[in-house]
Short mmCIF file of C-alpha atoms in Angstrom, two decimals:
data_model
loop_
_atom_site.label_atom_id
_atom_site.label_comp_id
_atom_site.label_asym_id
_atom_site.label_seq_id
_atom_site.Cartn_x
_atom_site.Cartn_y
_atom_site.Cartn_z
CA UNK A 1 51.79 -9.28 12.94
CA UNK A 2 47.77 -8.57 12.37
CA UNK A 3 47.06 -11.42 10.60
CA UNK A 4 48.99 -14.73 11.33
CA UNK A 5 48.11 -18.27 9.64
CA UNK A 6 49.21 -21.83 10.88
CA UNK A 7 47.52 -24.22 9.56
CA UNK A 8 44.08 -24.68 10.23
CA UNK A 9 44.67 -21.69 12.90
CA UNK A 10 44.30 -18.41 12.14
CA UNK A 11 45.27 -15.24 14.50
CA UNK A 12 43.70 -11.95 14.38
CA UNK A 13 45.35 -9.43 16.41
CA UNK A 14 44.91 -5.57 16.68
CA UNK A 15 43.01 -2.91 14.89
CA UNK A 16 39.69 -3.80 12.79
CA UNK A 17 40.53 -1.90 9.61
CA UNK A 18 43.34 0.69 8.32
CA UNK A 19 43.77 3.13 11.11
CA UNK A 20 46.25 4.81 13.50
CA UNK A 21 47.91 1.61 14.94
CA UNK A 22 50.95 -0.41 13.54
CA UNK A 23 48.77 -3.85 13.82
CA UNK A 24 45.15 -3.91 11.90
CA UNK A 25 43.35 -6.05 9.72
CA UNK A 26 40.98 -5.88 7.31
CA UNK A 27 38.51 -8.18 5.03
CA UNK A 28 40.98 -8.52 2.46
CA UNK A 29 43.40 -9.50 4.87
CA UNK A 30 41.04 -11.93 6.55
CA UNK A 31 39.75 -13.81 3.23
CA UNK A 32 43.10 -13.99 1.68
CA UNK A 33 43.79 -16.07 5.20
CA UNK A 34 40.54 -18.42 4.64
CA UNK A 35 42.05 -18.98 1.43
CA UNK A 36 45.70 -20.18 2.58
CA UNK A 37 43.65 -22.58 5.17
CA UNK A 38 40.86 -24.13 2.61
CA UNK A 39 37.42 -22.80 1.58
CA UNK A 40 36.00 -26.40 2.89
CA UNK A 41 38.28 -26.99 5.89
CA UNK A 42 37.57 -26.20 9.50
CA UNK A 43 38.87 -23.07 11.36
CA UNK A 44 40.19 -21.59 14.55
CA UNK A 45 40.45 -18.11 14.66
CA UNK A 46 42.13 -16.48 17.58
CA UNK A 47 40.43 -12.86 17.95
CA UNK A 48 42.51 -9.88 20.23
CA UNK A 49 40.91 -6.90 18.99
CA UNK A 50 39.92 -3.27 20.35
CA UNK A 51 38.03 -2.30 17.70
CA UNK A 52 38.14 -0.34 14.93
CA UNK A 53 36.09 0.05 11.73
CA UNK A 54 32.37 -0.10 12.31
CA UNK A 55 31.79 -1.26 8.55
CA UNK A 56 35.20 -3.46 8.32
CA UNK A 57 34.32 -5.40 10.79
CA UNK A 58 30.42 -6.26 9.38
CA UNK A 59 32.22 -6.99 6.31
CA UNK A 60 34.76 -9.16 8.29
CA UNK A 61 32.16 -10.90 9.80
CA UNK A 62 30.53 -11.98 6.18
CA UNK A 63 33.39 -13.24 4.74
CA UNK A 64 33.60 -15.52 7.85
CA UNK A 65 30.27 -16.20 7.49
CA UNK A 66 30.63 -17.21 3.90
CA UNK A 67 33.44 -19.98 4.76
CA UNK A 68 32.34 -23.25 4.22
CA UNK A 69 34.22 -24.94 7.01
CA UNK A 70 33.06 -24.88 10.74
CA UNK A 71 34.70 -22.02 12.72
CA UNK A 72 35.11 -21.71 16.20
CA UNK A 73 36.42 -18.07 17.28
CA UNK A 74 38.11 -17.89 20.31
CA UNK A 75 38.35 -14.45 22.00
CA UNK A 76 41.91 -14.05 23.55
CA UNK A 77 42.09 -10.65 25.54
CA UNK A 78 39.46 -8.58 24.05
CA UNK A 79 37.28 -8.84 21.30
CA UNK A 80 35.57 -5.31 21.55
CA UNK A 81 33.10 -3.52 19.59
CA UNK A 82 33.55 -3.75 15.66
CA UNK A 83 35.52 -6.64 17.30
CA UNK A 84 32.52 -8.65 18.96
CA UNK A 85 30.99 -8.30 15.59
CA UNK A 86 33.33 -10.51 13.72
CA UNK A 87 33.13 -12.96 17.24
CA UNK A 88 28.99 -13.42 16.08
CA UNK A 89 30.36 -15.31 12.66
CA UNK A 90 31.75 -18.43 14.91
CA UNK A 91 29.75 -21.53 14.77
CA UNK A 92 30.76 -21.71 18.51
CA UNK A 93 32.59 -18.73 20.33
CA UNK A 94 34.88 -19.43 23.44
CA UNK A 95 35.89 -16.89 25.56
CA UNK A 96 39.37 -17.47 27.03
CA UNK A 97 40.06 -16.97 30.63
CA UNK A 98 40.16 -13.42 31.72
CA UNK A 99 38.95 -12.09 27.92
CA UNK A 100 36.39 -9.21 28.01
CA UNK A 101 33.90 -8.95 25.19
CA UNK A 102 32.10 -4.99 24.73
CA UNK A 103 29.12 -4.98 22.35
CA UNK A 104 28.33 -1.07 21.95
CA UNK A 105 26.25 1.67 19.25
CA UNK A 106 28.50 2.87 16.38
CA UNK A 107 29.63 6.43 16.31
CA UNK A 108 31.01 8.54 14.49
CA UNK A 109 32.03 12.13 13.92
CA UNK A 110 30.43 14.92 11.27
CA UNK A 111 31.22 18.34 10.08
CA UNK A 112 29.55 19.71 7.70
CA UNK A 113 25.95 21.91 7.48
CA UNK A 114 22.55 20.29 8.93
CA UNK A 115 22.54 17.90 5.90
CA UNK A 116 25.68 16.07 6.54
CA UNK A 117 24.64 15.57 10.07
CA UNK A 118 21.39 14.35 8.70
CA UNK A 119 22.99 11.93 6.69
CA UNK A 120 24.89 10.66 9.48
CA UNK A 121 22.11 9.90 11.41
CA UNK A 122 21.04 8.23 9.45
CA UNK A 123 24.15 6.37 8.55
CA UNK A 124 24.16 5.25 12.39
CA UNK A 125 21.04 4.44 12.56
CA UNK A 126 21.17 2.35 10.28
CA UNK A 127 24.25 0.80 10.84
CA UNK A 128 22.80 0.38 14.54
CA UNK A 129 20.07 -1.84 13.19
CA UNK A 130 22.22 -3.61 11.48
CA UNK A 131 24.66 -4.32 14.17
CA UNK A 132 21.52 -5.18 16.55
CA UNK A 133 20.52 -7.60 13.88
CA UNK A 134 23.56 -9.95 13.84
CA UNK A 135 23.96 -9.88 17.93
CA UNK A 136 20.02 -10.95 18.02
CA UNK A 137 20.80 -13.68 15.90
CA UNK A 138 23.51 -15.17 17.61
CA UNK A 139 22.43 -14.48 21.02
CA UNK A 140 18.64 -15.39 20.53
CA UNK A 141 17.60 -12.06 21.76
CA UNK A 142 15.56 -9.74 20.20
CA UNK A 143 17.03 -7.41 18.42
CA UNK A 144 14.97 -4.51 20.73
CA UNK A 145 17.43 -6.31 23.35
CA UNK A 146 20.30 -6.54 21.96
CA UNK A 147 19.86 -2.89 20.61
CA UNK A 148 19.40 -2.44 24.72
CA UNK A 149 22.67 -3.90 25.21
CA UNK A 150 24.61 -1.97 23.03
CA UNK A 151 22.85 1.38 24.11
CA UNK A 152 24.30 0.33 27.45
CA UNK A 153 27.71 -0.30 26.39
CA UNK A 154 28.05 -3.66 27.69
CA UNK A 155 31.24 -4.80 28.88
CA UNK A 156 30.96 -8.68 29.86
CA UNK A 157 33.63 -11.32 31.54
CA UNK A 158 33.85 -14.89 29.85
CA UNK A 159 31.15 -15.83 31.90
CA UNK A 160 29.06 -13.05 31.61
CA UNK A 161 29.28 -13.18 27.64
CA UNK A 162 28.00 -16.99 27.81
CA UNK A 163 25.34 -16.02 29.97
CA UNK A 164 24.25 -13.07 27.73
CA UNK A 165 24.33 -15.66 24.96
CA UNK A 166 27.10 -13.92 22.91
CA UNK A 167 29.48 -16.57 23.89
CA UNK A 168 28.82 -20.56 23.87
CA UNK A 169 31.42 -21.09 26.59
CA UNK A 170 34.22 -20.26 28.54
CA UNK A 171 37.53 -22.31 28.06
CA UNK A 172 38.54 -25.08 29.77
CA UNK A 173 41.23 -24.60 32.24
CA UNK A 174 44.44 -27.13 31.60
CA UNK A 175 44.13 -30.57 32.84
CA UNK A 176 39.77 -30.68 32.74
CA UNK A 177 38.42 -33.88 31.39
CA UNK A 178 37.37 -34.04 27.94
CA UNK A 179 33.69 -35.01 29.18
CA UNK A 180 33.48 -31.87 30.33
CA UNK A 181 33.73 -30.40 27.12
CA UNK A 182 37.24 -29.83 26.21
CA UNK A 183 38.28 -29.80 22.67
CA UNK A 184 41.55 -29.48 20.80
CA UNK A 185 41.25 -25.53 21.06
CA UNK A 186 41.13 -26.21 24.80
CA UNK A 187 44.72 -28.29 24.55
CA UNK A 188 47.95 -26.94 25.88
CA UNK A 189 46.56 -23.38 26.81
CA UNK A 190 47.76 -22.40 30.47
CA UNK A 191 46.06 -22.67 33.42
CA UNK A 192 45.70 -18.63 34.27
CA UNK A 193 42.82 -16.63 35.27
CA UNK A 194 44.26 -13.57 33.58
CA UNK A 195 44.50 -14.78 29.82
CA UNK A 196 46.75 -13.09 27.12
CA UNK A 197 47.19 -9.36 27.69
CA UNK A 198 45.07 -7.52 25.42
CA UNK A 199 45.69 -6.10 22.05
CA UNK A 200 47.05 -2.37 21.64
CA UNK A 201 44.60 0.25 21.98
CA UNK A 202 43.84 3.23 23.23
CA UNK A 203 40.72 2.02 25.79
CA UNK A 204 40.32 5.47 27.14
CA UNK A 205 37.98 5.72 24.25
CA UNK A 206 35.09 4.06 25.61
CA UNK A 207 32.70 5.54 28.26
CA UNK A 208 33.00 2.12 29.98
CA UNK A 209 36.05 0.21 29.99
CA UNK A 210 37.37 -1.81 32.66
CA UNK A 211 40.08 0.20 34.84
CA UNK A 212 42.48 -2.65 33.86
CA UNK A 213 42.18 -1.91 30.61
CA UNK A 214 42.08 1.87 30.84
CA UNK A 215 45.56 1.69 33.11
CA UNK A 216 46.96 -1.28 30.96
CA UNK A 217 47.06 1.43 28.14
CA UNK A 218 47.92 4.28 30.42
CA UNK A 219 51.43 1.55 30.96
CA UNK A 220 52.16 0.65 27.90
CA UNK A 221 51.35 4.25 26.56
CA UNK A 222 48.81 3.03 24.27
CA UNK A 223 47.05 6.76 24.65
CA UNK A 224 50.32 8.65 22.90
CA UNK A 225 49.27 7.21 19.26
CA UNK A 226 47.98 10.21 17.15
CA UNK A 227 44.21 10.83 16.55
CA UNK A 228 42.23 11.82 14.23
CA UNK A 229 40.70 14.89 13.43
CA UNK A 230 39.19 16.83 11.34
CA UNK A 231 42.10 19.27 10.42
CA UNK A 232 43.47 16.47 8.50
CA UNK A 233 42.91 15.81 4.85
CA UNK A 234 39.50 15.38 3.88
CA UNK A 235 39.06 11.37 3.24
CA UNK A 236 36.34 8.99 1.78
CA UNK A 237 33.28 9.25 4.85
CA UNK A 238 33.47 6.10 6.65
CA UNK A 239 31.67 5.00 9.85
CA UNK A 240 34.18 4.40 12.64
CA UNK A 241 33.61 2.81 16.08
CA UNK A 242 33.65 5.53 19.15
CA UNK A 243 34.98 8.12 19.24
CA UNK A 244 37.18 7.58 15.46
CA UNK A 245 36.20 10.84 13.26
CA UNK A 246 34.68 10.37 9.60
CA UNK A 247 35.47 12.90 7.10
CA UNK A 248 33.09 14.15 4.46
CA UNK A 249 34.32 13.36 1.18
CA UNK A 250 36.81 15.26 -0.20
CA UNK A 251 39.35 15.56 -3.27
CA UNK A 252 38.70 17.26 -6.62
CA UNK A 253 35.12 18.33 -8.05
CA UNK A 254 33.50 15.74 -10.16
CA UNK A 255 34.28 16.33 -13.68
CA UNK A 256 30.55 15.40 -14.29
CA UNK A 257 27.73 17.32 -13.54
CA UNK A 258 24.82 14.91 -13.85
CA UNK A 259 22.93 14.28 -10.65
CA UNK A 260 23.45 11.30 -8.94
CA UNK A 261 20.59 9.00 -9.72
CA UNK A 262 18.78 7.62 -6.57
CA UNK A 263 19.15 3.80 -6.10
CA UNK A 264 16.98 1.61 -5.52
CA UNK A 265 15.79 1.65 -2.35
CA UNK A 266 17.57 -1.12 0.32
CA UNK A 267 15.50 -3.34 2.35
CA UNK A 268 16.27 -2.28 6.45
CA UNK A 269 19.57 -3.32 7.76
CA UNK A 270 17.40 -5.67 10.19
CA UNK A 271 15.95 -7.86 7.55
CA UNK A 272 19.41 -8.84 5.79
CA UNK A 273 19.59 -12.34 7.28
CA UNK A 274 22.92 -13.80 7.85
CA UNK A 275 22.60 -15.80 4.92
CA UNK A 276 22.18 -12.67 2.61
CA UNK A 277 25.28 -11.38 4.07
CA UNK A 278 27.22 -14.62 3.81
CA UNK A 279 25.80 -14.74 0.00
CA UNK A 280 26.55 -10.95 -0.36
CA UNK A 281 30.38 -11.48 0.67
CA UNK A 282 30.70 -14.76 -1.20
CA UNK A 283 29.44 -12.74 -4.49
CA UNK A 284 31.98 -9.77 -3.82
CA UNK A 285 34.69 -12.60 -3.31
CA UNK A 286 34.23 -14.37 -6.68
CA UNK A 287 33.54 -11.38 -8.51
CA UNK A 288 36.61 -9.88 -7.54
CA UNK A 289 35.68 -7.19 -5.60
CA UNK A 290 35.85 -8.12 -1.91
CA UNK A 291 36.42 -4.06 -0.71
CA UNK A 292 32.95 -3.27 -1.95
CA UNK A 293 31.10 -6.08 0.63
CA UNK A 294 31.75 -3.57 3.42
CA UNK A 295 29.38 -1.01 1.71
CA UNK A 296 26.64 -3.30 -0.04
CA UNK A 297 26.07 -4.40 3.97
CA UNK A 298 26.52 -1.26 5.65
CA UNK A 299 23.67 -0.12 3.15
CA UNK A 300 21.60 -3.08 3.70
CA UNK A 301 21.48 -4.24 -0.08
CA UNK A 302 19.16 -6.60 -0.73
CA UNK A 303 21.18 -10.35 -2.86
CA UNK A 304 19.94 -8.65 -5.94
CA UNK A 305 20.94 -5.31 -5.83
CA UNK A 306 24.21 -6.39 -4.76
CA UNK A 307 24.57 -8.45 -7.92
CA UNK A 308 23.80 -5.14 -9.81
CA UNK A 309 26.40 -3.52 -7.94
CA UNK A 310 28.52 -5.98 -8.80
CA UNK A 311 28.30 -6.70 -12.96
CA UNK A 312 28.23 -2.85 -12.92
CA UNK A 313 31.58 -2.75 -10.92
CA UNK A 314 32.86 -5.48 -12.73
CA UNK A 315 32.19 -3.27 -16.40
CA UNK A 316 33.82 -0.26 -14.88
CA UNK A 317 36.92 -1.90 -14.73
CA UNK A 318 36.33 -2.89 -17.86
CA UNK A 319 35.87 0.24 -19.76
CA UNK A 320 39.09 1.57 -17.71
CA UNK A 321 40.96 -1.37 -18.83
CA UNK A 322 40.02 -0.40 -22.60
CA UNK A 323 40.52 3.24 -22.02
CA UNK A 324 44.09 2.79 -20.46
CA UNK A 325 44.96 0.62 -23.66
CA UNK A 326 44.52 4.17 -25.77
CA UNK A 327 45.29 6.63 -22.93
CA UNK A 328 47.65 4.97 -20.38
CA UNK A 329 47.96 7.72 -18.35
CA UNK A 330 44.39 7.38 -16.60
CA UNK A 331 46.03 5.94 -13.42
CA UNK A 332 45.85 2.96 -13.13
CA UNK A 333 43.46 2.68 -9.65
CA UNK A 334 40.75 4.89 -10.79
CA UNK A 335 38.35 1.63 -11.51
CA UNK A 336 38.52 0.93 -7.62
CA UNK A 337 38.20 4.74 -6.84
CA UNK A 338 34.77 4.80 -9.32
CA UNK A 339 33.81 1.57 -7.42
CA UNK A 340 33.68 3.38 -4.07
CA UNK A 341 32.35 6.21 -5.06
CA UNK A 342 29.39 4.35 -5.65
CA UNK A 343 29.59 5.52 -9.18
CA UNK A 344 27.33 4.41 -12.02
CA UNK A 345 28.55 2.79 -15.25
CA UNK A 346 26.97 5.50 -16.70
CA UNK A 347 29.22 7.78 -14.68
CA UNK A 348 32.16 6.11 -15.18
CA UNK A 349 31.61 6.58 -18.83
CA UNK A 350 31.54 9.91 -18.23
CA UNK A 351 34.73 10.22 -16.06
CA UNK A 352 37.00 8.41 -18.98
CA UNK A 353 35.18 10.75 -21.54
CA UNK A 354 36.06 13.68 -20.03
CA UNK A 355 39.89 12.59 -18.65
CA UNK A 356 40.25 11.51 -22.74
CA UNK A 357 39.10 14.57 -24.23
CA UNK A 358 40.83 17.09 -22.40
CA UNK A 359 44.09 14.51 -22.74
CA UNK A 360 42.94 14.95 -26.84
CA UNK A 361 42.82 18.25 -26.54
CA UNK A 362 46.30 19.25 -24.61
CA UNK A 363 47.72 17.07 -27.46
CA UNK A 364 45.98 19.30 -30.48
CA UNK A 365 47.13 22.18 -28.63
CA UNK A 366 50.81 21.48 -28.43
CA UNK A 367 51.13 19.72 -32.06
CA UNK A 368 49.58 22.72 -33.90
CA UNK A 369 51.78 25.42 -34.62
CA UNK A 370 50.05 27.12 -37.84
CA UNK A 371 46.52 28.61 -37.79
CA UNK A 372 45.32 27.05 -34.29
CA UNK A 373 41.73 26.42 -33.71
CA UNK A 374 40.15 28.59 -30.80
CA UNK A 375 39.76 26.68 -27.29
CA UNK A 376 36.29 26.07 -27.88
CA UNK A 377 36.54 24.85 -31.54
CA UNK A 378 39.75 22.84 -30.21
CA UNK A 379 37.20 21.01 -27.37
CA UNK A 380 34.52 20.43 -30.15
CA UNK A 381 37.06 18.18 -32.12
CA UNK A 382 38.46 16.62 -29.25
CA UNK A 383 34.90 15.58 -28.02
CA UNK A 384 33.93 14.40 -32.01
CA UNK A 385 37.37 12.53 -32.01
CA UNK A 386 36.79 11.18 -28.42
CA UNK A 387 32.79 9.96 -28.92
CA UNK A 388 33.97 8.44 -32.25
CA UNK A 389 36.69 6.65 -30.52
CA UNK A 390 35.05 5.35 -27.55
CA UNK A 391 32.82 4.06 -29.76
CA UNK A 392 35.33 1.77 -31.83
CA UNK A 393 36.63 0.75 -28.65
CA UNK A 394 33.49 -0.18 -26.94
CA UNK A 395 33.07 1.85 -24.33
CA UNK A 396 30.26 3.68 -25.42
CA UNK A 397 27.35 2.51 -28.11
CA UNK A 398 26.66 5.05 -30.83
CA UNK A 399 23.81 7.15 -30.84
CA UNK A 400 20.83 6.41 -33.12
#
């Protein structure tokens, strides 16, 4: 199981995010777990984690961020890449005996023409400097230096992470006195060197991994899991930890043609303190849509423009909820689909006009048997029928 509570002890084991392996978690996953222990109350979280999502795990690491109680995160195993990102949000991070931590630059894969490259560089980049940002502040390091470190794909032992400063300490061994700074997560763990055995994944993926690691997958044939490419069905780009593919966006054309205005510009992933992103997640949380804190970080929104992004999320779903009351065959998810999309309310508008009208207008079509209009007259009426009654219904204003 990915995502275990007991208690005041929660247990995050496998992939960061939706991907090829049976176990994963994600941010929903993680805050619906804060919410069975206690916004207020104080938390263990066990971490075993390859990797995974680049994007999942920043947005991981805000909703930690954003719980009130105190959280110590103990890494069990491995807490690699996207993983050692969600290990920054503990108020004090342990690293159990024989754990490995890997801090590392996110990566992804592109095809496309020059310009989706382009934009994927600058994706990274930015992503980078976010990343860089969130080890510097836990670490105390610069975020030049920590940018240094994950450049250099570090791989680091218990004590090596504490050193580094992306650990506070390295778990007591059964049996050490409490003076020297054991605590209840210290209690009734074993006394062995090696630690739990790490989470599946295929480590192989990783320029650097230990040789354990690479031959513990090897023996429990954590390499014969599928992978990605990009002959499969075109998906939703999202930025993936090394070497996971992302896939342009695919599916059907818009049905509107109106340019996608440009948004406001984001202040740089570097300058969104942690307190921003805790805010950011918190907002996403009570407004009801937690899935969209992964993007409003990985862009670097600013607290404000992520309460735009928010209120105009929040009146997409409802216009779709007033369409569907006329026209329930708009399916029922295509709020949340709008939402990623990054689409404008504006947009959205657009989207339900146009499903409506040509719904409208395959009705007129099939009830008119005697002197039917032409197509175009027929798409005229439909659109005069469909303004008229978005209007009454409130999804639209009418025109002076």
């Amino acid at each position: 199981m990915a995502v275990l509570v007991n208690g005041t002890e929660i247990v995050l084991s496998g992939t960061v995010g939706n991907l090829f392996w049976d176990d994963s978690f994600d941010a929903a996953d993680v805050i619906l777990a804060l919410a069975q222990v206690g916004r207020g109350q104080d938390v263990t979280i066990r971490l075993n984690s390859g990797g995974g999502i680049a994007t999942e795990g920043a947005a991981i690491h805000a909703a930690l961020c954003a719980h009130r109680g105190r959280k110590t995160i103990i890494v069990e195993g491995v807490a690699a890449s996207a993983a050692s990102v969600i290990a920054m949000a503990g108020d004090e991070i342990v690293m159990a005996r024989g754990a490995v931590m890997m801090i590392h630059d996110p990566s992804g894969f592109t095809f496309g023409p020059v310009s989706e490259h382009e934009v994927a560089i600058r994706m990274l980049t930015s992503l980078a400097t976010a990343m860089a940002g969130i080890y510097a502040e836990r670490s105390g390091k610069t975020p030049e230096a920590a940018r240094a470190d994950m450049q250099a794909e570090l791989w680091m032992a218990p004590e090596e992470a504490v050193a580094a400063g992306y650990a506070d300490r390295v778990q007591t061994r059964a049996g050490q006195s409490a003076a020297a700074g054991e605590t209840s997560v210290d209690a009734g763990r074993p006394d062995d060197e090696t630690g739990p055995e790490p989470t599946a994944f295929d480590f192989r993926l990783y320029k650097h991994a230990p040789e354990r690691l690479v031959a513990l997958a090897d023996r429990r044939a954590w390499t014969n899991h599928p992978r990605l490419t990009a002959a499969l069905p075109a998906a939703p780009t999202r930025q993936t930890e090394n070497p996971m593919a992302t896939a342009s966006a695919g599916g059907e054309p818009a049905p509107h043609s109106e340019p996608t205005p440009n948004p406001t510009p984001a202040l740089p992933a570097a300058s969104l303190s942690r307190a921003d992103a805790a805010e950011i997640a918190t907002l996403c949380l009570d407004g009801g849509v937690p899935a969209l804190a992964a993007s409003l970080l990985a862009e670097g929104a600013t607290v404000e423009q992520a309460r735009s992004r928010i209120t105009a999320a929040q009146q997409i779903r409802d216009k779709v909820a007033l369409a569907r009351r006329g026209h329930p065959a708009i399916p029922d998810g295509l709020a949340d689909e709008m939402i990623a999309q990054g689409k404008t309310v504006e947009q959205a508008v657009a989207v339900l006009f146009d499903k409506m009208a040509a719904r409208d207008e395959e009705t007129q079509v099939r009830s008119h048997h005697v002197a039917e209009p032409s197509q175009a007259d027929g798409r005229e009426v439909a659109v005069a029928s469909m303004r008229s009654r978005l209007e009454r219904m409130g999804i639209t204003q009418k025109e002076a």
